[in-house]
Amino acid sequence: MIEHRPDKLEDELCFAIYSAQKRYSKFYSESLKPFELTYSQYITLLVLWEEKRPLLVKEVGERLGLDTGTLTPMLRRMEKKGWLTRSQGQDDGRRVYIELTPKGLDAETPIKDAVESCFSHVNMNEEEYKQSVAKISQIAEFLEANNRLLSQR
């Protein structure tokens, strides 16, 4: 348990996360610019590449922590650009599936290579990278658990 409250903005965990997120977005936007992708579109592609099957929009939203109000317009833009297709479920028209197009499938390696090449400039070894991911994931899980408790009040 933290025993003190930071006196300076730079010592606040929330500001450190906010600042890192802004810088990370810029970092990724440079890598993704040649593909005309946003970071949110990129992580959507990551989910589809990982799963290698059509997914319900709801499933993608749950994985990314995005609601359908945010996700649906983004998926429409991705469909217009030829990254994926959207289709209604045959048994239930309310269920919308998304699936990669050949363009989306073929772009996996070049996009991942572009992002990876940017990481070559990050002064962090593999172990530090894994530890950072683990710590940030732990913070995210802690915050999610606390948010659930607060919403029950």
Coordinates of C-alpha atoms in Angstrom, one line a residue:
M1 CA 0.0 0.0 0.0
I2 CA 1.3 3.4 -0.9
E3 CA 1.8 5.5 2.2
H4 CA 2.2 9.0 0.6
R5 CA 0.7 11.2 -2.1
P6 CA 3.2 12.5 -4.6
D7 CA 3.7 16.3 -4.4
K8 CA 4.7 16.7 -8.1
L9 CA 2.8 15.8 -11.2
E10 CA 5.9 13.9 -12.6
D11 CA 5.7 11.5 -9.6
E12 CA 2.1 10.5 -10.2
L13 CA 1.6 7.0 -11.7
C14 CA -1.4 8.2 -13.6
F15 CA 0.6 10.9 -15.3
A16 CA 3.5 8.5 -16.1
I17 CA 1.0 6.1 -17.8
Y18 CA -0.7 9.0 -19.6
S19 CA 2.6 10.4 -20.8
A20 CA 3.8 6.9 -21.9
Q21 CA 0.6 6.2 -23.7
K22 CA 0.8 9.5 -25.7
R23 CA 4.4 8.7 -26.6
Y24 CA 3.6 5.2 -27.5
S25 CA 0.8 6.3 -29.8
K26 CA 3.2 8.6 -31.6
F27 CA 5.8 5.8 -31.8
Y28 CA 3.2 3.5 -33.4
S29 CA 1.7 6.1 -35.7
E30 CA 5.1 6.6 -37.3
S31 CA 5.4 2.8 -37.9
L32 CA 1.9 2.5 -39.2
K33 CA 1.8 5.6 -41.4
P34 CA 2.9 3.8 -44.6
F35 CA -0.1 1.4 -44.2
E36 CA -2.5 4.2 -43.4
L37 CA -3.5 2.5 -40.2
T38 CA -4.3 3.9 -36.8
Y39 CA -3.1 2.2 -33.6
S40 CA -6.7 1.0 -32.9
Q41 CA -6.9 -0.5 -36.4
Y42 CA -3.5 -2.1 -35.9
I43 CA -4.5 -3.9 -32.7
T44 CA -7.7 -5.0 -34.3
L45 CA -5.6 -6.6 -37.0
L46 CA -3.4 -8.2 -34.4
V47 CA -6.5 -9.9 -32.8
L48 CA -7.6 -11.2 -36.2
W49 CA -4.1 -12.4 -37.2
E50 CA -3.8 -14.2 -33.8
E51 CA -7.2 -15.9 -34.0
K52 CA -7.1 -16.8 -37.7
R53 CA -10.9 -17.1 -38.0
P54 CA -13.9 -14.9 -38.3
L55 CA -14.7 -13.2 -35.1
L56 CA -17.8 -11.6 -33.7
V57 CA -17.5 -7.8 -33.3
K58 CA -18.4 -8.4 -29.7
E59 CA -15.4 -10.7 -29.2
V60 CA -13.0 -8.2 -30.7
G61 CA -14.5 -5.4 -28.6
E62 CA -14.0 -7.5 -25.4
R63 CA -10.4 -8.3 -26.3
L64 CA -9.6 -4.6 -27.1
G65 CA -11.7 -3.0 -24.3
L66 CA -13.7 -1.1 -26.9
D67 CA -17.5 -0.7 -27.0
T68 CA -19.4 -1.2 -30.2
G69 CA -20.1 2.5 -30.5
T70 CA -16.3 3.0 -31.0
L71 CA -15.6 -0.2 -32.8
T72 CA -18.3 -0.2 -35.4
P73 CA -17.3 3.0 -37.2
M74 CA -13.6 1.9 -37.1
L75 CA -14.5 -1.5 -38.6
R76 CA -16.5 0.3 -41.4
R77 CA -13.5 2.4 -42.3
M78 CA -11.3 -0.7 -42.3
E79 CA -13.8 -2.5 -44.5
K80 CA -13.8 0.5 -46.9
K81 CA -10.0 0.3 -47.1
G82 CA -10.1 -3.4 -47.9
W83 CA -8.6 -4.8 -44.6
L84 CA -11.6 -6.9 -43.6
T85 CA -15.1 -7.8 -44.4
R86 CA -18.2 -7.6 -42.1
S87 CA -21.0 -10.1 -42.4
Q88 CA -24.2 -10.9 -40.5
G89 CA -24.5 -14.3 -38.8
Q90 CA -26.7 -16.8 -40.8
D91 CA -28.5 -17.9 -37.7
D92 CA -28.9 -14.5 -36.0
G93 CA -28.7 -11.3 -38.1
R94 CA -27.8 -9.3 -35.0
R95 CA -24.4 -11.1 -34.8
V96 CA -21.8 -9.4 -37.0
Y97 CA -18.7 -11.2 -37.9
I98 CA -15.4 -9.7 -39.1
E99 CA -12.9 -11.5 -41.2
L100 CA -9.6 -10.5 -42.8
T101 CA -9.5 -10.0 -46.6
P102 CA -6.5 -11.2 -48.6
K103 CA -5.1 -7.7 -48.2
G104 CA -5.4 -8.0 -44.5
L105 CA -3.8 -11.4 -44.4
D106 CA -1.0 -10.5 -46.7
A107 CA -0.1 -7.3 -44.7
E108 CA 0.7 -9.2 -41.5
T109 CA 4.4 -9.7 -42.1
P110 CA 5.1 -6.2 -43.6
I111 CA 3.2 -4.4 -40.8
K112 CA 4.8 -6.5 -38.0
D113 CA 8.2 -5.9 -39.6
A114 CA 7.7 -2.1 -39.7
V115 CA 6.7 -2.1 -36.0
E116 CA 9.6 -4.4 -35.1
S117 CA 12.1 -2.2 -36.9
C118 CA 11.0 0.8 -34.7
F119 CA 11.6 -1.3 -31.6
S120 CA 15.2 -1.7 -32.6
H121 CA 15.7 1.9 -31.5
V122 CA 14.2 1.2 -28.1
N123 CA 17.0 0.8 -25.5
M124 CA 15.4 -2.3 -23.8
N125 CA 16.4 -5.9 -23.9
E126 CA 13.9 -8.8 -24.2
E127 CA 13.8 -9.4 -20.4
E128 CA 13.1 -5.7 -19.6
Y129 CA 10.4 -5.7 -22.3
K130 CA 8.7 -8.8 -20.8
Q131 CA 9.0 -7.3 -17.2
S132 CA 7.5 -4.0 -18.4
V133 CA 4.5 -5.8 -20.1
A134 CA 4.0 -7.9 -17.0
K135 CA 4.0 -4.9 -14.6
I136 CA 1.7 -2.8 -16.8
S137 CA -0.7 -5.7 -17.2
Q138 CA -0.7 -6.1 -13.4
I139 CA -1.5 -2.4 -13.0
A140 CA -4.3 -2.7 -15.6
E141 CA -5.8 -5.8 -13.8
F142 CA -5.7 -3.9 -10.5
L143 CA -7.4 -0.9 -12.0
E144 CA -10.1 -3.1 -13.6
A145 CA -10.8 -4.9 -10.4
N146 CA -11.1 -1.5 -8.5
N147 CA -13.3 -0.1 -11.3
R148 CA -15.7 -3.1 -10.9
L149 CA -15.9 -2.5 -7.1
L150 CA -16.5 1.2 -7.6
S151 CA -19.3 0.6 -10.2
Q152 CA -21.1 -1.7 -7.6
R153 CA -21.4 1.1 -5.1

